XYZ file of C-alpha atoms in Angstrom:
92
model
C 13.916 -1.152 -6.903
C 16.330 0.719 -4.862
C 16.836 0.456 -1.097
C 17.095 4.216 -1.133
C 13.178 4.445 -2.077
C 12.179 2.017 0.411
C 14.066 4.153 3.257
C 12.587 7.325 1.802
C 9.092 5.760 1.880
C 9.476 4.577 5.208
C 10.853 7.700 6.465
C 8.007 9.805 5.029
C 5.046 7.284 6.370
C 6.502 7.113 9.961
C 6.990 10.859 9.815
C 2.976 11.018 9.567
C 2.504 8.877 12.675
C 2.274 5.348 11.219
C 4.059 1.966 12.164
C 5.414 0.438 8.957
C 5.596 -3.165 8.048
C 7.080 -4.518 4.790
C 5.150 -7.121 2.615
C 6.140 -8.947 -0.756
C 2.810 -10.070 -2.544
C 3.492 -12.575 -5.567
C 1.883 -11.911 -8.667
C -1.483 -13.140 -8.889
C -2.431 -11.902 -5.077
C -5.959 -10.458 -4.776
C -7.388 -8.870 -1.729
C -11.280 -8.972 -1.824
C -13.196 -5.950 -0.784
C -12.546 -5.334 3.019
C -12.379 -2.556 5.844
C -9.790 -1.722 8.310
C -10.539 -0.392 11.757
C -7.475 1.919 11.538
C -6.245 4.594 9.148
C -3.611 3.025 6.635
C -1.117 4.214 4.359
C 0.043 1.635 1.344
C 3.058 2.629 -0.600
C 4.734 0.572 -3.430
C 8.371 -0.090 -3.584
C 8.189 -2.415 -6.524
C 5.663 -3.684 -8.846
C 2.356 -2.713 -9.838
C -0.667 -2.696 -7.159
C -4.304 -1.706 -8.472
C -6.469 -0.560 -5.492
C -10.231 0.156 -5.779
C -11.149 2.926 -3.400
C -14.484 4.373 -3.377
C -15.328 3.117 -6.814
C -12.118 4.591 -8.433
C -9.278 2.275 -9.728
C -5.845 3.585 -8.654
C -2.782 2.187 -10.211
C 0.313 2.280 -7.712
C 3.874 2.088 -8.824
C 7.196 2.613 -7.323
C 7.125 5.452 -5.225
C 3.352 5.943 -5.136
C 1.416 5.955 -1.780
C -2.138 6.006 -1.022
C -4.169 7.004 2.313
C -6.600 4.479 2.982
C -9.050 5.866 5.862
C -10.255 3.408 8.345
C -13.765 1.854 7.609
C -13.676 2.540 3.699
C -14.456 -0.514 1.871
C -11.725 -1.321 -0.769
C -9.936 -3.982 -2.740
C -6.301 -4.441 -4.076
C -4.540 -6.842 -6.488
C -1.011 -7.179 -7.918
C -0.992 -6.761 -11.595
C 1.379 -8.029 -14.178
C 4.129 -10.865 -13.436
C 6.252 -8.956 -10.868
C 5.899 -9.184 -7.027
C 4.567 -6.107 -5.239
C 6.835 -4.886 -2.425
C 4.864 -2.785 -0.279
C 5.110 -0.723 2.729
C 2.150 -1.077 5.105
C 1.757 1.967 7.304
C -1.035 1.729 10.179
C -1.850 4.530 12.396
C 0.057 4.417 15.531
């Protein structure tokens, strides 16, 4: 996916007061149910990421992002055969 999309997403997340880290998750990656002690934003640069948040399945594709409030139980997994490039925003 375009570096322009990644730059745009990073700028948008940072403008909301979040520190951004970039991760690459290979196919088959699963994050079991967990919580974070801080508000987060997950954004997808490429690939398909499924997040289960408050009992709802949410599919994120390139350009999509989601706010994950602190303390909210959720899980996530890479869908399909393509790695997910994700920008992980943590409230500064």
